[in-house]
């Protein structure tokens, strides 16, 4: 498949215009249509003097046999039904985060796409930023050594969402990044969530996630709607090096520290007694050069490549499921006051053409 792919964006609200702009600018795609119940808003996204059609009818849109794919940018509660209708019509599907509103709906979407040998991709936009791609490269290449800890902070003032708590609003970004950079994905042993609602908003406005990992490492995510300062930072500590990602520092988004703690074992007097000795490394710090590219542009390119090459996308439905499973486990932990387990959805590359046999 070498011809330009035809796509429609479903949803002309907050995120739909960003998707439409990048599909329109991509040489891989022809933006064919915008679908939204508010056709005036859809026309504004389509733009004047273009051949982009506008419709309020999903059925009419999906009846177009020349349409290759759809991008869904609607509320999470609608993702499942729209995606299943698109897959039934033979369309490849891109879904904005989160993949769905429940794990059961997400699993249904993943299974339906596999049975139809169609690409289902989750729009985890941060995973296509140059900094996060470099983080993945360094970690997968062994530059950090064994991962010991991950600390992630995403805090700002507002907006308090009407339909979800701070975990479901902000944490998908951090969870999707951690899932993307860790070999094998993010599969915590348990999920412990602690939330606070000092505004009496009826939902957690401040939240902390603790995610112990199978190798003894631990990941921690802090999200907050009430902070007057905005922070977007992640620290990944390894046995060899530590990296720091600061998304709000365009001059130095990524720093790698050759600093850390070494733990050795020393035998005393030839006896079997051993005592741990701790030493500290204070080495250099360096910042990798990063290209200036738009994450959404890279994401729509990856979507086209996955379709043409008959493979799963880098942020496929499985990635969306893993994030969704952790969010649901966090909700259970909040309700019970204890830890909860998230279902395992291991990262396994599957050729789309072979998906029906998987």
Tab-separated table of C-alpha atoms in Angstrom:
chain	number	residue	atom	x	y	z
A	1	UNK	CA	0.000	0.000	0.000
A	2	UNK	CA	1.784	3.140	-1.235
A	3	UNK	CA	-1.091	5.510	-2.093
A	4	UNK	CA	-2.071	8.313	0.246
A	5	UNK	CA	-4.372	7.016	2.959
A	6	UNK	CA	-7.783	8.633	3.491
A	7	UNK	CA	-8.853	9.425	7.035
A	8	UNK	CA	-11.738	11.079	8.874
A	9	UNK	CA	-11.536	12.751	12.268
A	10	UNK	CA	-14.498	12.011	14.530
A	11	UNK	CA	-14.924	14.769	17.098
A	12	UNK	CA	-14.241	18.470	16.538
A	13	UNK	CA	-13.853	19.518	20.163
A	14	UNK	CA	-10.568	20.090	22.010
A	15	UNK	CA	-8.286	17.456	20.454
A	16	UNK	CA	-9.907	16.874	17.071
A	17	UNK	CA	-8.591	20.107	15.489
A	18	UNK	CA	-5.016	19.169	16.453
A	19	UNK	CA	-5.394	15.767	14.822
A	20	UNK	CA	-7.002	17.293	11.735
A	21	UNK	CA	-4.165	19.795	11.350
A	22	UNK	CA	-1.511	17.081	11.455
A	23	UNK	CA	-3.331	14.690	9.135
A	24	UNK	CA	-3.832	17.565	6.672
A	25	UNK	CA	-0.106	18.404	6.766
A	26	UNK	CA	1.121	14.813	6.448
A	27	UNK	CA	2.198	13.451	3.043
A	28	UNK	CA	0.953	10.024	4.169
A	29	UNK	CA	-2.644	11.131	4.650
A	30	UNK	CA	-5.529	12.837	2.908
A	31	UNK	CA	-7.960	14.368	5.397
A	32	UNK	CA	-11.283	13.359	3.880
A	33	UNK	CA	-13.904	14.303	6.467
A	34	UNK	CA	-14.758	15.733	9.870
A	35	UNK	CA	-17.636	14.132	11.772
A	36	UNK	CA	-19.298	15.913	14.682
A	37	UNK	CA	-22.848	16.447	15.905
A	38	UNK	CA	-22.094	20.178	15.798
A	39	UNK	CA	-21.638	20.623	12.052
A	40	UNK	CA	-20.770	24.319	12.356
A	41	UNK	CA	-17.872	23.456	14.610
A	42	UNK	CA	-16.879	20.665	12.231
A	43	UNK	CA	-16.866	23.134	9.316
A	44	UNK	CA	-14.517	25.418	11.206
A	45	UNK	CA	-12.120	22.507	11.700
A	46	UNK	CA	-12.435	21.444	8.060
A	47	UNK	CA	-11.575	24.959	6.925
A	48	UNK	CA	-12.847	26.941	3.983
A	49	UNK	CA	-11.804	26.236	0.427
A	50	UNK	CA	-10.939	22.589	1.083
A	51	UNK	CA	-12.361	19.286	-0.126
A	52	UNK	CA	-12.848	18.057	3.458
A	53	UNK	CA	-16.457	16.966	3.850
A	54	UNK	CA	-18.507	17.524	6.994
A	55	UNK	CA	-21.161	15.226	8.423
A	56	UNK	CA	-23.048	14.668	11.656
A	57	UNK	CA	-23.818	11.043	10.763
A	58	UNK	CA	-21.373	8.320	11.792
A	59	UNK	CA	-23.224	5.802	9.619
A	60	UNK	CA	-22.855	8.001	6.544
A	61	UNK	CA	-19.172	8.494	7.253
A	62	UNK	CA	-18.419	4.793	7.708
A	63	UNK	CA	-20.340	3.861	4.559
A	64	UNK	CA	-17.593	5.512	2.482
A	65	UNK	CA	-15.688	2.570	0.976
A	66	UNK	CA	-12.763	4.818	0.029
A	67	UNK	CA	-12.118	5.758	3.658
A	68	UNK	CA	-9.147	3.832	5.110
A	69	UNK	CA	-9.151	4.957	8.732
A	70	UNK	CA	-10.752	7.100	11.408
A	71	UNK	CA	-9.310	9.059	14.318
A	72	UNK	CA	-11.605	9.204	17.351
A	73	UNK	CA	-11.403	12.378	19.462
A	74	UNK	CA	-14.607	12.151	21.481
A	75	UNK	CA	-15.313	11.592	25.213
A	76	UNK	CA	-13.897	8.305	26.524
A	77	UNK	CA	-17.355	6.863	27.221
A	78	UNK	CA	-18.079	6.938	23.467
A	79	UNK	CA	-14.821	5.371	22.259
A	80	UNK	CA	-15.982	1.753	22.453
A	81	UNK	CA	-19.141	2.055	20.364
A	82	UNK	CA	-17.568	4.313	17.738
A	83	UNK	CA	-14.457	2.143	17.421
A	84	UNK	CA	-16.453	-1.080	17.066
A	85	UNK	CA	-18.639	0.491	14.375
A	86	UNK	CA	-15.539	1.673	12.498
A	87	UNK	CA	-13.830	-1.715	12.770
A	88	UNK	CA	-16.996	-3.442	11.551
A	89	UNK	CA	-16.862	-1.136	8.521
A	90	UNK	CA	-13.282	-2.220	7.813
A	91	UNK	CA	-11.566	0.971	8.977
A	92	UNK	CA	-8.287	1.209	10.887
A	93	UNK	CA	-8.758	3.136	14.136
A	94	UNK	CA	-6.764	5.696	16.107
A	95	UNK	CA	-8.206	6.572	19.539
A	96	UNK	CA	-7.197	9.465	21.776
A	97	UNK	CA	-6.333	8.600	25.376
A	98	UNK	CA	-7.661	6.890	27.345
A	99	UNK	CA	-8.401	3.952	25.055
A	100	UNK	CA	-11.843	3.472	26.629
A	101	UNK	CA	-13.792	4.156	29.796
A	102	UNK	CA	-13.472	0.588	31.134
A	103	UNK	CA	-11.052	-2.290	30.764
A	104	UNK	CA	-13.820	-4.511	29.404
A	105	UNK	CA	-14.560	-2.006	26.642
A	106	UNK	CA	-10.864	-1.649	25.867
A	107	UNK	CA	-10.384	-5.408	25.635
A	108	UNK	CA	-13.394	-5.680	23.334
A	109	UNK	CA	-11.850	-3.082	21.026
A	110	UNK	CA	-8.458	-4.818	20.970
A	111	UNK	CA	-9.959	-8.244	20.290
A	112	UNK	CA	-12.256	-6.946	17.555
A	113	UNK	CA	-9.368	-5.204	15.773
A	114	UNK	CA	-7.229	-8.350	15.968
A	115	UNK	CA	-9.998	-10.545	14.579
A	116	UNK	CA	-10.500	-8.120	11.696
A	117	UNK	CA	-6.726	-7.766	11.042
A	118	UNK	CA	-7.008	-3.994	11.438
A	119	UNK	CA	-4.724	-1.530	13.232
A	120	UNK	CA	-5.995	-0.179	16.553
A	121	UNK	CA	-3.682	2.553	17.830
A	122	UNK	CA	-3.811	4.591	21.027
A	123	UNK	CA	-2.859	8.251	20.728
A	124	UNK	CA	-0.290	8.409	23.521
A	125	UNK	CA	1.147	11.627	22.112
A	126	UNK	CA	4.008	12.084	24.585
A	127	UNK	CA	5.541	8.805	23.403
A	128	UNK	CA	6.342	10.476	20.073
A	129	UNK	CA	8.182	13.486	21.486
A	130	UNK	CA	11.932	13.525	20.728
A	131	UNK	CA	12.773	13.492	24.456
A	132	UNK	CA	10.684	10.416	25.275
A	133	UNK	CA	11.922	8.604	22.162
A	134	UNK	CA	15.494	9.281	23.339
A	135	UNK	CA	14.617	8.064	26.853
A	136	UNK	CA	13.354	4.807	25.365
A	137	UNK	CA	16.503	4.483	23.240
A	138	UNK	CA	18.822	5.007	26.222
A	139	UNK	CA	16.928	2.617	28.496
A	140	UNK	CA	16.518	-0.125	25.894
A	141	UNK	CA	20.195	0.274	24.953
A	142	UNK	CA	21.277	-0.386	28.543
A	143	UNK	CA	22.777	3.076	29.117
A	144	UNK	CA	21.065	3.386	32.501
A	145	UNK	CA	21.661	-0.205	33.578
A	146	UNK	CA	18.976	-1.903	35.645
A	147	UNK	CA	16.064	0.427	36.403
A	148	UNK	CA	15.810	1.096	40.142
A	149	UNK	CA	13.118	3.768	40.414
A	150	UNK	CA	10.904	6.152	38.472
A	151	UNK	CA	9.518	9.370	39.960
A	152	UNK	CA	7.052	11.341	37.846
A	153	UNK	CA	5.370	14.656	38.672
A	154	UNK	CA	2.564	16.292	36.672
A	155	UNK	CA	1.025	19.176	38.588
A	156	UNK	CA	-0.709	22.431	37.631
A	157	UNK	CA	-3.586	24.723	38.560
A	158	UNK	CA	-6.796	23.226	37.124
A	159	UNK	CA	-8.770	22.316	35.339
A	160	UNK	CA	-11.000	20.333	37.695
A	161	UNK	CA	-12.797	17.996	35.312
A	162	UNK	CA	-16.552	17.388	35.629
A	163	UNK	CA	-16.501	13.676	34.763
A	164	UNK	CA	-13.189	12.199	35.988
A	165	UNK	CA	-10.769	12.565	38.896
A	166	UNK	CA	-7.182	13.765	38.681
A	167	UNK	CA	-5.869	10.222	38.182
A	168	UNK	CA	-7.922	9.629	35.029
A	169	UNK	CA	-7.248	13.156	33.757
A	170	UNK	CA	-3.480	13.539	34.185
A	171	UNK	CA	-1.917	10.164	35.038
A	172	UNK	CA	-2.497	8.554	31.589
A	173	UNK	CA	0.295	10.762	30.233
A	174	UNK	CA	2.857	9.565	32.784
A	175	UNK	CA	1.696	5.948	32.715
A	176	UNK	CA	1.870	5.826	28.923
A	177	UNK	CA	5.412	7.244	28.973
A	178	UNK	CA	6.586	4.745	31.592
A	179	UNK	CA	4.935	1.909	29.666
A	180	UNK	CA	6.673	3.089	26.478
A	181	UNK	CA	10.195	3.449	27.882
A	182	UNK	CA	10.324	0.250	29.959
A	183	UNK	CA	11.257	-2.941	28.087
A	184	UNK	CA	8.190	-5.168	28.270
A	185	UNK	CA	5.887	-2.306	29.234
A	186	UNK	CA	4.520	-1.229	32.608
A	187	UNK	CA	3.243	-4.252	34.547
A	188	UNK	CA	3.226	-3.361	38.262
A	189	UNK	CA	2.880	-6.038	40.921
A	190	UNK	CA	0.246	-3.941	42.693
A	191	UNK	CA	-1.252	-0.470	42.370
A	192	UNK	CA	-1.685	1.734	45.433
A	193	UNK	CA	-3.467	5.061	45.090
A	194	UNK	CA	-3.835	7.840	47.634
A	195	UNK	CA	-6.088	10.756	46.771
A	196	UNK	CA	-7.238	13.951	48.458
A	197	UNK	CA	-10.242	16.196	47.853
A	198	UNK	CA	-9.639	19.354	49.907
A	199	UNK	CA	-12.117	21.294	47.737
A	200	UNK	CA	-14.964	18.852	48.424
A	201	UNK	CA	-15.342	18.474	44.671
A	202	UNK	CA	-16.524	14.893	45.067
A	203	UNK	CA	-13.384	13.443	43.458
A	204	UNK	CA	-9.646	13.309	44.047
A	205	UNK	CA	-7.985	16.585	43.051
A	206	UNK	CA	-4.544	15.497	44.311
A	207	UNK	CA	-3.235	11.996	43.764
A	208	UNK	CA	-0.276	9.703	44.335
A	209	UNK	CA	0.261	6.364	42.610
A	210	UNK	CA	2.760	3.804	43.903
A	211	UNK	CA	3.639	0.989	41.503
A	212	UNK	CA	6.066	-1.710	42.715
A	213	UNK	CA	7.636	-3.556	39.772
A	214	UNK	CA	8.554	-7.233	39.512
A	215	UNK	CA	12.329	-6.631	39.522
A	216	UNK	CA	12.227	-4.824	42.869
A	217	UNK	CA	12.112	-1.354	41.319
A	218	UNK	CA	9.336	1.107	42.089
A	219	UNK	CA	7.490	3.758	40.089
A	220	UNK	CA	5.730	6.714	41.673
A	221	UNK	CA	3.393	9.212	39.987
A	222	UNK	CA	2.172	12.485	41.534
A	223	UNK	CA	-0.704	14.353	39.879
A	224	UNK	CA	-2.363	17.530	41.133
A	225	UNK	CA	-4.968	20.031	39.924
A	226	UNK	CA	-4.336	22.500	42.759
A	227	UNK	CA	-0.692	23.501	42.339
A	228	UNK	CA	0.007	27.164	41.464
A	229	UNK	CA	3.203	26.026	39.752
A	230	UNK	CA	3.265	23.808	36.683
A	231	UNK	CA	5.725	20.890	36.680
A	232	UNK	CA	6.180	18.169	34.074
A	233	UNK	CA	9.139	16.103	35.221
A	234	UNK	CA	10.236	12.478	35.352
A	235	UNK	CA	13.354	10.975	36.950
A	236	UNK	CA	14.442	7.474	35.917
A	237	UNK	CA	17.171	6.057	38.142
A	238	UNK	CA	19.313	3.165	36.971
A	239	UNK	CA	22.212	1.151	38.358
A	240	UNK	CA	24.611	2.946	35.968
A	241	UNK	CA	23.078	6.340	35.232
A	242	UNK	CA	20.032	8.472	35.985
A	243	UNK	CA	18.097	10.586	33.517
A	244	UNK	CA	15.864	13.564	34.197
A	245	UNK	CA	13.154	14.700	31.775
A	246	UNK	CA	11.834	18.239	32.221
A	247	UNK	CA	9.230	18.930	29.562
A	248	UNK	CA	8.988	22.613	30.494
A	249	UNK	CA	12.686	23.290	29.869
A	250	UNK	CA	13.024	23.536	26.076
A	251	UNK	CA	16.754	24.323	26.321
A	252	UNK	CA	17.502	21.118	28.257
A	253	UNK	CA	14.550	18.755	28.273
A	254	UNK	CA	16.715	15.694	28.927
A	255	UNK	CA	19.741	15.351	31.223
A	256	UNK	CA	21.749	12.196	31.908
A	257	UNK	CA	23.672	11.972	35.176
A	258	UNK	CA	26.611	9.621	35.610
A	259	UNK	CA	25.959	9.727	39.327
A	260	UNK	CA	24.531	7.170	41.697
A	261	UNK	CA	24.970	4.788	44.577
A	262	UNK	CA	26.931	1.538	44.403
A	263	UNK	CA	26.325	-1.199	46.942
A	264	UNK	CA	29.119	-3.706	47.468
A	265	UNK	CA	29.559	-6.722	49.745
A	266	UNK	CA	32.619	-7.081	51.981
A	267	UNK	CA	33.612	-10.268	53.813
A	268	UNK	CA	34.943	-9.585	57.319
A	269	UNK	CA	37.743	-11.745	58.813
A	270	UNK	CA	37.046	-14.617	56.445
A	271	UNK	CA	33.781	-15.355	58.209
A	272	UNK	CA	30.440	-15.727	56.481
A	273	UNK	CA	29.238	-12.466	57.937
A	274	UNK	CA	28.878	-9.821	55.233
A	275	UNK	CA	28.334	-6.136	55.552
A	276	UNK	CA	27.160	-3.836	52.837
A	277	UNK	CA	29.432	-1.002	51.794
A	278	UNK	CA	27.971	2.015	50.067
A	279	UNK	CA	29.895	4.214	47.651
A	280	UNK	CA	28.737	7.241	45.711
A	281	UNK	CA	29.576	8.109	42.109
A	282	UNK	CA	29.806	11.801	41.203
A	283	UNK	CA	30.396	11.771	37.463
A	284	UNK	CA	29.539	13.997	34.547
A	285	UNK	CA	26.176	15.276	33.347
A	286	UNK	CA	25.280	15.527	29.668
A	287	UNK	CA	22.263	16.484	27.608
A	288	UNK	CA	21.498	14.567	24.407
A	289	UNK	CA	20.803	16.631	21.310
A	290	UNK	CA	17.121	16.412	20.413
A	291	UNK	CA	15.501	17.268	17.076
A	292	UNK	CA	12.709	19.830	16.960
A	293	UNK	CA	9.791	17.776	15.669
A	294	UNK	CA	6.094	17.795	16.560
A	295	UNK	CA	4.962	14.705	18.412
A	296	UNK	CA	1.582	14.544	16.675
A	297	UNK	CA	3.277	14.638	13.269
A	298	UNK	CA	5.414	11.647	14.267
A	299	UNK	CA	2.337	9.878	15.635
A	300	UNK	CA	0.305	10.179	12.415
A	301	UNK	CA	3.352	8.962	10.462
A	302	UNK	CA	3.555	5.904	12.723
A	303	UNK	CA	-0.162	5.208	12.211
A	304	UNK	CA	0.319	5.194	8.433
A	305	UNK	CA	3.430	3.001	8.683
A	306	UNK	CA	1.635	0.437	10.851
A	307	UNK	CA	-1.198	0.198	8.312
A	308	UNK	CA	1.103	-0.085	5.309
A	309	UNK	CA	3.478	-2.570	6.924
A	310	UNK	CA	0.718	-4.696	8.449
A	311	UNK	CA	2.061	-4.439	11.990
A	312	UNK	CA	0.995	-3.174	15.377
A	313	UNK	CA	1.720	0.461	16.133
A	314	UNK	CA	4.253	1.499	18.749
A	315	UNK	CA	1.412	2.635	21.000
A	316	UNK	CA	-1.099	-0.035	20.104
A	317	UNK	CA	-4.289	-1.158	21.778
A	318	UNK	CA	-2.246	-3.229	24.227
A	319	UNK	CA	-0.477	-0.091	25.456
A	320	UNK	CA	-3.858	1.537	25.949
A	321	UNK	CA	-5.080	-1.524	27.848
A	322	UNK	CA	-2.114	-1.507	30.225
A	323	UNK	CA	-2.721	2.146	31.100
A	324	UNK	CA	-6.451	1.513	31.443
A	325	UNK	CA	-5.833	-1.461	33.745
A	326	UNK	CA	-3.681	0.641	36.068
A	327	UNK	CA	-6.264	3.439	36.173
A	328	UNK	CA	-9.014	0.975	37.092
A	329	UNK	CA	-6.778	-0.606	39.737
A	330	UNK	CA	-6.111	2.885	41.121
A	331	UNK	CA	-9.859	3.482	41.412
A	332	UNK	CA	-10.278	0.177	43.266
A	333	UNK	CA	-7.401	1.075	45.566
A	334	UNK	CA	-9.027	4.418	46.377
A	335	UNK	CA	-12.314	2.688	47.168
A	336	UNK	CA	-10.744	0.002	49.371
A	337	UNK	CA	-7.975	2.028	50.964
A	338	UNK	CA	-5.426	-0.634	50.015
A	339	UNK	CA	-3.492	-1.978	47.065
A	340	UNK	CA	-5.051	-3.481	43.943
A	341	UNK	CA	-3.738	-5.551	41.062
A	342	UNK	CA	-3.854	-4.575	37.401
A	343	UNK	CA	-4.418	-7.201	34.679
A	344	UNK	CA	-1.336	-8.122	32.650
A	345	UNK	CA	-1.320	-7.204	28.979
A	346	UNK	CA	2.187	-8.117	27.879
A	347	UNK	CA	3.750	-6.266	24.985
A	348	UNK	CA	4.016	-8.697	22.096
A	349	UNK	CA	4.640	-7.570	18.507
A	350	UNK	CA	1.896	-8.949	16.267
A	351	UNK	CA	1.689	-8.550	12.514
A	352	UNK	CA	-1.745	-7.221	11.691
A	353	UNK	CA	-2.115	-9.700	8.873
A	354	UNK	CA	-1.538	-12.528	11.342
A	355	UNK	CA	-3.662	-11.123	14.128
A	356	UNK	CA	-6.654	-13.310	13.373
A	357	UNK	CA	-4.495	-16.380	13.957
A	358	UNK	CA	-2.976	-15.090	17.180
